Amino acid sequence: MTKLAVANLCVDIGNKRIVDDFSLTITTGQWLCIIGPNGAGKSTALKALAGVVPSSGVLLIDDRDLSAMKVRDRACWISYVAQDPIMPVGMSVFDYVLLGRTAHLNLLATESNYDLETTENILQELALDSFKNRSLDSLSGGERQRVAIARALTQQSPILLLDEPTTALDIGYQQDVLDLINRLRKDKKIAVITTMHDLTVAGIYPDELLLLANGQIVAQGSALEVLTVERIAHYYGARVRVIIDDGKPLVLPEHMDRQA
Amino acid sequence: MIATVKRVSSFSIAVCAVAIILSILLATCIGAVGIAPSDVFASIAWHLRIPFTDQSVGTSDVIIWQLRLPRVILAFVVGSMLASAGAAYQGTFRNPLADPYLLGVSAGAGLGATLIIVTGSNPNQYLVPFGSFLGAITAVALTYTLGRSAIAGRSSTALILAGVAVANLLTALQTLIQQQHNDRIREVYSWVLGTLNTTGWSDVRLVTPYICICLVVLYRYRRVLDVFGVGDEEAQTMGLPVERVRATVIIAASLGTAAAVSVTGLIGFVGVIVPHVLRLFVGNSFRILVPLSIVFGGIFLVFADLLARTVLAPAEIPIGIVTALIGAPFFLYVLGSRRVGGIS
């Protein structure tokens, strides 16, 4: 069991504080979701955890200091998929997923049979093996997301960060990707941290929600605790109804006419 | 076609080796005086003291050993360097239009060479290469320092923009100096347009060691160049020390290019065209593109030089003009005749 503990994380870009005093703890098998209105700092917080934007604060993984680690060692602990991952034009799915082995290879080494096998296995697990010779640019949005997650999984790190994994997808693909993430975190004992903007979806899958506004955590807990009509009105400026169904909150936007 | 990770087969290595040997042989045989392949072999065997061969040389030995072969080998080495440097730049900058002169190598080399040509009354054979090499390295160092400064924002785009600025500045200086010294303008021009007109092995000996080291470095980094394809941020989260690796690749590609242009002058197009034509056939993976650029960049320049010295013989066309004249239309032809998924 691996534990990621973040305390007092701050990110400044220029003179502006984008993420302020951000703290969280997560252990493998858990799914934590960062929500918040546009510009709240969700993506930046995730990038700070991934180590691609400079930050201050404490980042501990099993009591080891992440911020002092070399880029390669850090990648063995944390993998990251961007909101819209850049996919090299003309590269095959297999070659792309294999790039995830970079953290386990010396800079000048080429992949061993073990790396190739690991990649094959992950493609199989994600039902992508029939895709492996296809070019990345021939994939649909949902397929791209699966392939990007496969690349992150070949990195074999206990923590997986996903920035808006379902944003560009229609409802079927969304469900597909969310089911996949849910299965992986349980089967592979991975700690998953995602950002999401669809509040209902965020209420269904993750164990815990973290509401970010102006870079600060303003609410944290289960979906039922965090997603209240008052909070959503206050932080999102939205008129909604929250319906509890099967213990999960469903967030419905309300038409202006109904309010009156 | 999609490139898939494969171990390089011994068959493909053999094919490349045969292609290299044949092109070098062909280019050595063809010229103002036609030479039989057997004479070329005899000459090489005699000079390299290869045992168990017929230890005699024909009358054409001087042409083969002093004129043709050094020139052909120099063309091969320089072509390999320019093409693989182009591929390496395209990889690290994720920019398909990147060429070996991206960061100001050519402008710096041009200024350095021009300064030496106009100041010396009779420039030493080694002084012009030295001047252009120093100019090229200074230009890249300047570009890198400017591009990495906090003002520029430290992105790879900032580096490219700094390269454009430095190149324009140095080219302006070079043109100014050139205009001030009308008497030497012919020499300056012949250097700028590029020439492989070499006599004996001194130029080959001068640059080959540097170029070989740089080629080995680029070859060893071929897998890593593919990782750059996912963008700097994700590459870093995948465990690639992006800045350090980019700096290493830039240093190797720039040093090798500087060494190459120092003896040949500015030969354009090789670094863009060769990797691009190759990617139309073998896909976009740099682990294949880098070694093939080494092989086919060399072969391309050997044939370009063959045309340069035979088409208008006894006059010679500057090699830089030949590479542009045959390279650009050929590139457009290949681009048009295939469905291109590789360029974006």
Coordinates of C-alpha atoms in Angstrom, one line a residue:
Chain A
M1 CA 0.0 0.0 0.0
T2 CA 1.3 3.3 -1.1
K3 CA 0.3 6.7 0.4
L4 CA 0.6 10.1 -1.2
A5 CA 0.5 13.0 1.3
V6 CA 0.4 16.5 0.1
A7 CA 0.5 19.5 2.4
N8 CA 0.4 23.2 1.9
L9 CA 1.0 23.0 -1.8
C10 CA 1.2 26.4 -3.4
V11 CA 1.6 27.3 -7.1
D12 CA 2.4 30.8 -8.2
I13 CA 2.4 31.8 -11.9
G14 CA 3.8 35.3 -12.3
N15 CA 2.5 37.2 -9.3
K16 CA -0.7 35.3 -9.1
R17 CA -1.3 32.5 -6.7
I18 CA -3.1 29.8 -8.7
V19 CA -3.1 27.0 -6.0
D20 CA -3.2 28.0 -2.4
D21 CA -2.5 25.8 0.6
F22 CA -3.6 22.6 -1.1
S23 CA -3.5 19.4 1.0
L24 CA -4.7 15.9 0.4
T25 CA -3.9 12.3 1.4
I26 CA -4.7 9.3 -0.8
T27 CA -3.8 5.6 -0.6
T28 CA -3.7 3.0 -3.3
G29 CA -7.2 1.8 -4.4
Q30 CA -8.8 5.2 -3.7
W31 CA -10.3 7.5 -6.3
L32 CA -10.2 11.2 -5.5
C33 CA -11.8 13.8 -7.7
I34 CA -11.0 17.5 -7.8
I35 CA -13.9 19.6 -8.9
G36 CA -14.4 23.4 -9.1
P37 CA -15.5 26.1 -11.5
N38 CA -13.5 27.1 -14.5
G39 CA -10.2 28.8 -13.5
A40 CA -10.3 27.4 -10.0
G41 CA -6.9 25.8 -10.4
K42 CA -7.9 22.1 -10.8
S43 CA -5.5 21.4 -13.7
T44 CA -2.7 23.4 -12.2
A45 CA -3.0 21.5 -8.9
L46 CA -2.8 18.2 -10.8
K47 CA 0.2 19.4 -12.8
A48 CA 1.9 20.5 -9.6
L49 CA 1.4 16.9 -8.3
A50 CA 2.9 15.6 -11.6
G51 CA 5.8 17.9 -11.1
V52 CA 5.5 19.8 -14.3
V53 CA 4.8 23.2 -12.8
P54 CA 7.0 24.5 -10.0
S55 CA 5.3 24.5 -6.6
S56 CA 6.1 24.9 -2.9
G57 CA 4.9 22.7 -0.1
V58 CA 5.4 19.1 1.0
L59 CA 4.9 16.2 -1.4
L60 CA 5.5 12.8 0.3
I61 CA 5.1 9.4 -1.1
D62 CA 5.5 6.7 1.6
D63 CA 7.4 9.3 3.6
R64 CA 9.8 9.9 0.7
D65 CA 10.2 13.5 -0.6
L66 CA 8.8 13.6 -4.2
S67 CA 10.1 17.1 -4.9
A68 CA 13.7 16.0 -4.2
M69 CA 13.5 13.0 -6.6
K70 CA 15.0 12.9 -10.1
V71 CA 12.5 13.2 -12.9
R72 CA 12.8 9.5 -13.7
D73 CA 12.4 8.2 -10.1
R74 CA 9.3 10.5 -9.7
A75 CA 7.8 9.0 -12.9
C76 CA 8.1 5.5 -11.3
W77 CA 5.7 6.8 -8.6
I78 CA 3.3 9.1 -10.4
S79 CA 2.0 8.9 -14.0
Y80 CA -0.1 11.7 -15.6
V81 CA -2.4 12.0 -18.6
A82 CA -3.1 15.5 -19.8
Q83 CA -6.6 16.7 -20.7
D84 CA -5.8 16.5 -24.4
P85 CA -2.7 14.4 -24.7
I86 CA -0.4 15.2 -27.6
M87 CA -0.2 12.1 -29.8
P88 CA 2.7 12.0 -32.2
V89 CA 1.4 12.0 -35.8
G90 CA 1.9 8.7 -37.6
M91 CA 3.0 6.7 -34.6
S92 CA 1.4 3.4 -33.9
V93 CA -0.6 2.6 -30.8
F94 CA 1.9 0.0 -29.7
D95 CA 4.9 2.4 -30.1
Y96 CA 3.0 5.1 -28.2
V97 CA 2.0 2.9 -25.3
L98 CA 5.6 1.5 -25.1
L99 CA 6.8 5.1 -24.5
G100 CA 5.4 4.6 -21.0
R101 CA 8.3 2.4 -20.2
T102 CA 10.7 5.4 -20.4
A103 CA 10.8 5.8 -16.6
H104 CA 12.1 2.2 -16.3
L105 CA 14.8 2.5 -18.9
N106 CA 18.2 4.1 -18.9
L107 CA 18.3 7.2 -21.1
L108 CA 20.2 5.5 -23.8
A109 CA 18.8 2.0 -23.5
T110 CA 16.4 0.3 -25.8
E111 CA 13.4 -1.7 -24.6
S112 CA 13.9 -5.2 -23.4
N113 CA 11.6 -8.1 -24.0
Y114 CA 10.1 -7.5 -20.6
D115 CA 9.1 -4.0 -21.6
L116 CA 7.5 -5.3 -24.8
E117 CA 5.6 -7.9 -22.9
T118 CA 4.4 -5.5 -20.3
T119 CA 3.1 -3.3 -23.1
E120 CA 1.4 -6.3 -24.8
N121 CA -0.3 -7.3 -21.5
I122 CA -1.6 -3.8 -20.8
L123 CA -3.0 -3.5 -24.4
Q124 CA -4.7 -6.8 -23.9
E125 CA -6.2 -5.8 -20.5
L126 CA -7.6 -2.6 -22.0
A127 CA -9.0 -4.5 -25.0
L128 CA -6.7 -2.6 -27.3
D129 CA -4.6 -5.4 -28.7
S130 CA -6.5 -5.3 -32.0
F131 CA -5.6 -1.7 -32.3
K132 CA -1.9 -2.0 -31.7
N133 CA -0.8 -1.4 -35.3
R134 CA -3.2 1.4 -35.9
S135 CA -1.9 4.9 -36.3
L136 CA -2.7 7.2 -33.4
D137 CA -4.4 9.8 -35.8
S138 CA -7.0 7.2 -36.8
L139 CA -8.4 6.9 -33.3
S140 CA -11.7 8.3 -32.1
G141 CA -11.9 10.4 -28.9
G142 CA -12.8 7.5 -26.7
E143 CA -10.1 5.3 -28.2
R144 CA -7.5 8.0 -27.7
Q145 CA -8.3 8.3 -24.1
R146 CA -8.0 4.6 -23.6
V147 CA -4.7 4.6 -25.4
A148 CA -3.4 7.5 -23.3
I149 CA -4.5 5.6 -20.1
A150 CA -2.7 2.5 -21.4
R151 CA 0.5 4.5 -21.8
A152 CA 0.2 5.8 -18.3
L153 CA -0.4 2.2 -17.0
T154 CA 2.8 0.9 -18.7
Q155 CA 4.6 3.3 -16.4
Q156 CA 3.5 1.0 -13.6
S157 CA 3.3 3.7 -11.0
P158 CA 1.0 3.4 -8.0
I159 CA -0.5 6.9 -8.4
L160 CA -2.3 7.9 -11.6
L161 CA -3.3 11.5 -12.4
L162 CA -5.9 12.1 -15.0
D163 CA -6.9 15.6 -16.1
E164 CA -10.5 15.7 -17.3
P165 CA -10.5 12.2 -18.7
T166 CA -14.0 12.4 -20.0
T167 CA -14.5 16.0 -21.1
A168 CA -14.4 15.4 -24.9
L169 CA -16.4 12.2 -24.8
D170 CA -20.1 11.4 -25.4
I171 CA -22.0 9.6 -22.7
G172 CA -21.2 6.1 -23.8
Y173 CA -17.5 6.6 -24.1
Q174 CA -17.5 8.5 -20.8
Q175 CA -19.0 5.6 -19.0
D176 CA -16.6 3.3 -20.8
V177 CA -13.6 5.2 -19.6
L178 CA -14.9 5.7 -16.1
D179 CA -15.7 2.0 -15.7
L180 CA -12.2 1.3 -16.9
I181 CA -10.6 3.7 -14.3
N182 CA -12.8 2.2 -11.6
R183 CA -11.8 -1.4 -12.5
L184 CA -8.1 -0.5 -12.7
R185 CA -7.9 1.2 -9.4
K186 CA -9.4 -1.8 -7.7
D187 CA -7.7 -4.6 -9.6
K188 CA -4.3 -2.9 -9.9
K189 CA -4.4 -1.1 -6.5
I190 CA -3.8 2.3 -8.0
A191 CA -4.6 5.6 -6.4
V192 CA -6.4 7.7 -8.9
I193 CA -6.7 11.5 -8.8
T194 CA -8.8 13.1 -11.5
T195 CA -10.2 16.5 -12.3
M196 CA -13.8 16.6 -13.6
H197 CA -16.3 19.3 -14.4
D198 CA -19.5 17.1 -14.8
L199 CA -20.7 17.1 -11.2
T200 CA -23.1 14.2 -11.5
V201 CA -20.4 12.0 -13.0
A202 CA -18.0 13.2 -10.3
G203 CA -20.7 12.2 -7.7
I204 CA -21.1 8.7 -9.0
Y205 CA -17.6 7.2 -9.4
P206 CA -14.9 8.7 -7.1
D207 CA -14.8 8.0 -3.3
E208 CA -14.1 11.5 -2.4
L209 CA -14.6 14.9 -3.8
L210 CA -12.5 18.0 -3.3
L211 CA -14.0 21.3 -4.3
L212 CA -11.6 23.9 -5.3
A213 CA -12.4 27.6 -5.7
N214 CA -9.9 30.4 -6.4
G215 CA -7.1 27.9 -5.8
Q216 CA -8.3 26.9 -2.3
I217 CA -10.0 23.8 -1.1
V218 CA -13.5 25.0 0.1
A219 CA -15.1 21.6 0.7
Q220 CA -14.0 18.0 0.9
G221 CA -15.7 14.7 1.6
S222 CA -18.2 12.3 0.0
A223 CA -20.3 13.4 -2.9
L224 CA -23.3 13.8 -0.6
E225 CA -21.4 16.1 1.7
V226 CA -19.8 18.2 -1.0
L227 CA -22.5 18.6 -3.6
T228 CA -25.2 20.8 -2.0
V229 CA -27.5 23.2 -3.8
E230 CA -26.1 26.1 -1.7
R231 CA -22.4 25.3 -2.4
I232 CA -23.0 24.9 -6.2
A233 CA -24.9 28.2 -6.2
H234 CA -22.2 30.0 -4.3
Y235 CA -19.1 28.7 -6.1
Y236 CA -20.4 27.9 -9.6
G237 CA -23.0 30.6 -9.7
A238 CA -25.5 28.0 -10.9
R239 CA -29.1 27.2 -10.2
V240 CA -29.4 23.5 -9.7
R241 CA -31.5 20.9 -8.0
V242 CA -29.7 18.0 -6.2
I243 CA -31.7 14.8 -6.3
I244 CA -30.5 11.9 -4.2
D245 CA -30.8 8.6 -6.1
D246 CA -29.5 5.4 -4.6
G247 CA -27.3 7.4 -2.2
K248 CA -25.7 9.4 -5.0
P249 CA -26.4 13.1 -5.6
L250 CA -27.6 13.9 -9.1
V251 CA -27.0 17.5 -10.0
L252 CA -29.6 19.0 -12.4
P253 CA -29.5 22.4 -13.9
E254 CA -32.7 24.3 -13.4
H255 CA -34.5 26.4 -16.0
M256 CA -34.9 30.1 -15.2
D257 CA -38.7 29.9 -15.6
R258 CA -39.1 27.2 -13.0
Q259 CA -37.5 29.3 -10.3
A260 CA -40.0 32.1 -10.4
Chain B
M1 CA 2.9 3.0 -43.1
I2 CA 3.3 2.7 -39.4
A3 CA 6.7 2.3 -37.8
T4 CA 6.7 -0.4 -35.2
V5 CA 9.4 -1.1 -32.8
K6 CA 11.5 -3.8 -34.2
R7 CA 15.0 -4.9 -33.7
V8 CA 17.0 -3.7 -36.7
S9 CA 17.4 -6.8 -38.8
S10 CA 20.8 -7.8 -40.2
F11 CA 19.2 -7.9 -43.6
S12 CA 18.4 -4.2 -43.5
I13 CA 21.9 -3.4 -42.2
A14 CA 23.3 -5.4 -45.2
V15 CA 21.1 -3.5 -47.6
C16 CA 22.2 -0.2 -46.2
A17 CA 25.9 -1.2 -46.4
V18 CA 25.6 -2.3 -50.0
A19 CA 23.8 0.9 -50.9
I20 CA 26.6 3.0 -49.3
I21 CA 29.4 1.1 -51.0
L22 CA 27.7 1.1 -54.4
S23 CA 27.0 4.8 -54.3
I24 CA 30.5 5.7 -53.2
L25 CA 31.9 3.4 -56.0
L26 CA 29.6 4.8 -58.6
A27 CA 30.5 8.4 -57.7
T28 CA 34.2 7.6 -57.8
C29 CA 34.0 6.0 -61.2
I30 CA 32.0 8.8 -62.9
G31 CA 33.6 12.1 -63.8
A32 CA 35.6 14.0 -66.4
V33 CA 37.7 10.8 -66.8
G34 CA 35.8 7.6 -66.6
I35 CA 37.3 5.0 -64.2
A36 CA 36.8 1.3 -64.0
P37 CA 35.5 -0.1 -60.6
S38 CA 38.4 -2.5 -60.5
D39 CA 40.9 0.4 -60.6
V40 CA 39.1 1.9 -57.6
F41 CA 39.3 -1.3 -55.7
A42 CA 43.0 -1.7 -56.6
S43 CA 43.8 1.9 -55.6
I44 CA 42.0 1.5 -52.2
A45 CA 43.7 -1.9 -51.6
W46 CA 47.1 -0.4 -52.3
H47 CA 46.7 2.7 -50.2
L48 CA 45.2 0.8 -47.3
R49 CA 47.8 -2.0 -47.7
I50 CA 45.2 -4.7 -47.7
P51 CA 47.0 -8.0 -47.8
F52 CA 46.3 -10.7 -50.3
T53 CA 45.2 -8.3 -53.0
D54 CA 46.9 -7.3 -56.3
Q55 CA 49.4 -4.8 -55.0
S56 CA 49.6 -2.6 -58.1
V57 CA 47.8 0.6 -59.1
G58 CA 46.9 2.0 -62.4
T59 CA 47.6 5.5 -63.9
S60 CA 44.3 6.7 -62.6
D61 CA 45.4 6.4 -58.9
V62 CA 46.0 10.1 -58.5
I63 CA 42.5 10.9 -59.7
I64 CA 41.0 8.2 -57.5
W65 CA 42.9 8.7 -54.3
Q66 CA 43.7 12.4 -54.4
L67 CA 40.6 13.9 -56.1
R68 CA 37.5 11.7 -56.3
L69 CA 37.5 9.4 -53.2
P70 CA 38.2 12.2 -50.6
R71 CA 35.5 14.3 -52.2
V72 CA 33.0 11.5 -52.3
I73 CA 33.8 10.5 -48.7
L74 CA 33.5 14.1 -47.5
A75 CA 30.1 14.4 -49.3
F76 CA 28.9 11.2 -47.6
V77 CA 30.1 12.3 -44.1
V78 CA 28.7 15.8 -44.4
G79 CA 25.4 14.5 -45.8
S80 CA 25.0 12.0 -43.0
M81 CA 25.6 14.8 -40.4
L82 CA 23.3 17.3 -42.0
A83 CA 20.4 14.9 -42.4
S84 CA 20.6 13.3 -39.0
A85 CA 21.0 16.7 -37.3
G86 CA 17.9 17.8 -39.2
A87 CA 16.0 14.7 -37.9
A88 CA 17.3 15.3 -34.3
Y89 CA 16.2 19.0 -34.4
Q90 CA 12.8 17.9 -35.8
G91 CA 12.4 15.5 -32.9
T92 CA 13.5 17.7 -30.0
F93 CA 11.5 20.6 -31.2
R94 CA 8.5 18.6 -32.4
N95 CA 8.7 20.8 -35.5
P96 CA 8.8 19.1 -38.9
L97 CA 10.3 22.2 -40.5
A98 CA 13.3 22.3 -38.2
D99 CA 16.6 22.0 -40.0
P100 CA 20.2 21.9 -38.8
Y101 CA 20.5 25.7 -39.3
L102 CA 17.5 26.4 -37.0
L103 CA 19.5 27.9 -34.2
G104 CA 21.8 30.1 -36.2
V105 CA 24.6 27.7 -37.2
S106 CA 24.7 28.8 -40.8
A107 CA 24.5 32.5 -40.1
G108 CA 27.3 32.2 -37.5
A109 CA 29.4 30.0 -39.8
G110 CA 28.9 32.5 -42.6
L111 CA 29.9 35.5 -40.5
G112 CA 33.0 33.6 -39.1
A113 CA 34.1 32.5 -42.6
T114 CA 33.5 36.0 -44.1
L115 CA 35.5 37.6 -41.4
I116 CA 38.5 35.3 -42.0
I117 CA 38.3 35.7 -45.8
V118 CA 38.2 39.5 -45.7
T119 CA 40.8 40.0 -43.1
G120 CA 43.5 37.6 -44.3
S121 CA 45.4 38.5 -47.4
N122 CA 45.6 34.8 -48.4
P123 CA 43.5 32.8 -45.9
N124 CA 45.1 29.6 -44.7
Q125 CA 43.3 26.4 -45.7
Y126 CA 42.6 25.7 -42.0
L127 CA 41.7 29.3 -41.0
V128 CA 38.4 29.5 -42.8
P129 CA 37.1 26.3 -41.4
F130 CA 38.2 27.4 -37.9
G131 CA 36.5 30.8 -38.3
S132 CA 33.3 29.3 -39.5
F133 CA 33.3 26.6 -36.8
L134 CA 33.8 29.2 -34.1
G135 CA 31.1 31.4 -35.6
A136 CA 28.6 28.6 -35.7
I137 CA 29.3 27.5 -32.2
T138 CA 29.1 31.1 -30.9
A139 CA 25.8 31.6 -32.7
V140 CA 24.2 28.5 -31.2
A141 CA 25.5 29.4 -27.7
L142 CA 24.0 32.9 -28.1
T143 CA 20.7 31.5 -29.3
Y144 CA 20.6 29.0 -26.4
T145 CA 21.4 31.6 -23.8
L146 CA 18.8 34.0 -25.1
G147 CA 16.2 31.3 -25.6
R148 CA 16.7 30.0 -22.0
S149 CA 16.6 33.4 -20.4
A150 CA 13.6 34.2 -18.2
I151 CA 12.5 37.0 -20.5
A152 CA 12.0 34.6 -23.4
G153 CA 9.8 32.2 -21.3
R154 CA 12.0 29.1 -21.6
S155 CA 9.9 27.2 -24.0
S156 CA 11.1 25.4 -27.1
T157 CA 9.3 28.0 -29.1
A158 CA 11.3 30.7 -27.4
L159 CA 14.5 28.9 -28.5
I160 CA 13.4 28.8 -32.1
L161 CA 12.5 32.5 -32.0
A162 CA 15.8 33.3 -30.5
G163 CA 17.4 31.3 -33.3
V164 CA 15.5 33.4 -35.9
A165 CA 16.7 36.6 -34.2
V166 CA 20.3 35.5 -33.9
A167 CA 20.4 34.2 -37.5
N168 CA 19.0 37.5 -38.9
L169 CA 21.4 39.6 -36.8
L170 CA 24.4 37.6 -37.9
T171 CA 23.4 37.4 -41.5
A172 CA 23.0 41.2 -41.6
L173 CA 26.5 41.6 -40.1
Q174 CA 27.9 39.2 -42.6
T175 CA 26.2 41.0 -45.5
L176 CA 27.5 44.3 -44.3
I177 CA 31.1 43.1 -44.0
Q178 CA 30.8 41.4 -47.4
Q179 CA 29.6 44.7 -49.0
Q180 CA 32.5 46.5 -47.5
H181 CA 35.0 44.1 -49.1
N182 CA 34.0 43.9 -52.8
D183 CA 37.3 42.5 -53.7
R184 CA 36.8 39.3 -51.8
I185 CA 33.1 38.9 -52.7
R186 CA 33.7 35.9 -55.0
E187 CA 35.5 33.9 -52.4
V188 CA 32.7 34.7 -49.8
Y189 CA 30.0 33.7 -52.3
S190 CA 31.7 30.4 -53.2
W191 CA 31.9 29.6 -49.6
V192 CA 28.3 30.6 -48.8
L193 CA 26.9 28.5 -51.7
G194 CA 28.8 25.5 -50.6
T195 CA 31.5 23.4 -52.3
L196 CA 32.9 19.9 -51.8
N197 CA 35.9 20.8 -54.0
T198 CA 38.5 19.3 -51.8
T199 CA 42.0 18.0 -52.7
G200 CA 43.5 15.1 -50.7
W201 CA 42.3 13.9 -47.3
S202 CA 43.0 16.9 -45.1
D203 CA 39.4 18.1 -44.9
V204 CA 38.1 14.6 -44.4
R205 CA 40.6 14.1 -41.6
L206 CA 39.7 17.4 -40.1
V207 CA 36.0 16.9 -39.7
T208 CA 35.3 13.2 -39.6
P209 CA 36.3 12.6 -36.0
Y210 CA 33.9 15.3 -34.7
I211 CA 31.1 14.3 -37.0
C212 CA 31.5 10.6 -36.0
I213 CA 31.2 11.4 -32.3
C214 CA 28.1 13.6 -32.9
L215 CA 26.5 10.9 -35.1
V216 CA 27.1 8.3 -32.3
V217 CA 25.4 10.6 -29.8
L218 CA 22.4 11.2 -32.0
Y219 CA 22.1 7.5 -32.8
R220 CA 22.1 6.7 -29.1
Y221 CA 19.4 9.2 -28.4
R222 CA 17.1 8.0 -31.2
R223 CA 14.6 6.3 -28.8
V224 CA 14.4 9.4 -26.6
L225 CA 13.6 11.6 -29.6
D226 CA 10.3 9.6 -29.9
V227 CA 9.5 10.5 -26.3
F228 CA 9.7 14.2 -27.2
G229 CA 6.7 13.5 -29.5
V230 CA 4.2 13.6 -26.6
G231 CA 5.2 17.2 -25.7
D232 CA 7.5 18.5 -23.0
E233 CA 5.1 18.3 -20.0
E234 CA 4.0 14.7 -20.6
A235 CA 7.5 13.6 -21.6
Q236 CA 8.7 14.9 -18.2
T237 CA 6.0 13.0 -16.3
M238 CA 7.1 9.9 -18.2
G239 CA 10.6 10.3 -16.7
L240 CA 12.5 12.2 -19.4
P241 CA 14.7 15.0 -18.1
V242 CA 13.5 17.1 -21.0
E243 CA 15.8 20.1 -20.7
R244 CA 19.0 18.2 -20.2
V245 CA 18.3 15.8 -23.0
R246 CA 17.3 18.6 -25.4
A247 CA 20.5 20.4 -24.5
T248 CA 22.6 17.3 -25.2
V249 CA 20.9 16.7 -28.5
I250 CA 21.3 20.3 -29.6
I251 CA 24.9 20.3 -28.7
A252 CA 25.7 17.1 -30.6
A253 CA 23.6 18.2 -33.7
S254 CA 25.1 21.7 -33.7
L255 CA 28.7 20.7 -33.2
G256 CA 28.5 18.2 -36.0
T257 CA 26.7 20.6 -38.3
A258 CA 29.3 23.3 -37.5
A259 CA 32.1 20.9 -38.3
A260 CA 30.4 19.9 -41.6
V261 CA 29.8 23.4 -42.8
S262 CA 33.2 24.6 -41.8
V263 CA 34.8 22.7 -44.7
T264 CA 31.9 22.6 -47.2
G265 CA 30.2 26.0 -46.7
L266 CA 26.4 26.1 -46.5
I267 CA 24.6 23.2 -48.0
G268 CA 20.9 23.6 -47.6
F269 CA 17.9 21.4 -47.8
V270 CA 19.6 18.1 -46.9
G271 CA 18.6 18.3 -43.3
V272 CA 14.9 18.9 -44.1
I273 CA 14.4 16.8 -47.2
V274 CA 16.2 13.6 -46.3
P275 CA 14.4 12.9 -43.0
H276 CA 11.1 14.0 -44.6
V277 CA 11.3 11.8 -47.6
L278 CA 12.3 8.9 -45.3
R279 CA 9.4 9.4 -43.1
L280 CA 7.0 9.0 -46.0
F281 CA 8.4 5.5 -46.5
V282 CA 9.2 4.3 -43.0
G283 CA 7.0 6.3 -40.7
N284 CA 7.7 8.8 -38.0
S285 CA 9.7 6.9 -35.4
F286 CA 13.1 8.5 -34.8
R287 CA 14.6 5.2 -33.8
I288 CA 14.4 4.3 -37.6
L289 CA 14.6 7.8 -39.0
V290 CA 18.0 8.7 -37.3
P291 CA 20.0 5.7 -38.6
L292 CA 18.4 5.9 -42.0
S293 CA 19.1 9.6 -42.2
I294 CA 22.7 8.9 -41.5
V295 CA 22.8 6.4 -44.4
F296 CA 20.6 8.2 -46.9
G297 CA 21.7 11.7 -46.1
G298 CA 25.2 10.5 -47.0
I299 CA 24.1 8.8 -50.2
F300 CA 21.9 11.8 -51.2
L301 CA 24.8 14.3 -50.9
V302 CA 27.2 11.9 -52.8
F303 CA 24.8 11.9 -55.8
A304 CA 24.0 15.6 -55.5
D305 CA 27.8 16.3 -55.7
L306 CA 28.1 13.9 -58.6
L307 CA 25.5 16.0 -60.5
A308 CA 27.2 19.2 -59.4
R309 CA 30.5 18.3 -61.0
T310 CA 29.2 16.5 -64.1
V311 CA 26.1 18.2 -65.4
L312 CA 27.9 21.4 -66.6
A313 CA 31.4 19.9 -66.7
P314 CA 34.0 21.2 -66.8
A315 CA 32.2 23.9 -64.9
E316 CA 30.9 23.1 -61.4
I317 CA 27.5 24.0 -60.0
P318 CA 27.7 25.0 -56.3
I319 CA 26.5 22.0 -54.3
G320 CA 24.0 24.1 -52.3
I321 CA 22.2 25.0 -55.5
V322 CA 22.1 21.3 -56.6
T323 CA 20.6 20.1 -53.3
A324 CA 17.9 22.8 -53.6
L325 CA 17.2 22.2 -57.2
I326 CA 16.8 18.5 -57.1
G327 CA 15.7 18.3 -53.5
A328 CA 12.7 20.7 -53.6
P329 CA 10.9 19.2 -56.7
F330 CA 11.6 15.7 -55.6
F331 CA 10.2 16.4 -52.2
L332 CA 7.1 17.9 -53.7
Y333 CA 6.7 14.9 -56.0
V334 CA 6.9 12.4 -53.1
L335 CA 4.5 14.6 -51.1
G336 CA 2.0 14.6 -53.9
S337 CA 2.3 11.0 -54.9
R338 CA 1.5 9.5 -51.6
R339 CA -1.2 10.0 -49.1
V340 CA 0.7 11.7 -46.4
G341 CA -0.2 11.1 -42.8
G342 CA 3.2 11.9 -41.6
I343 CA 3.5 15.6 -42.0
S344 CA 1.6 18.0 -39.8

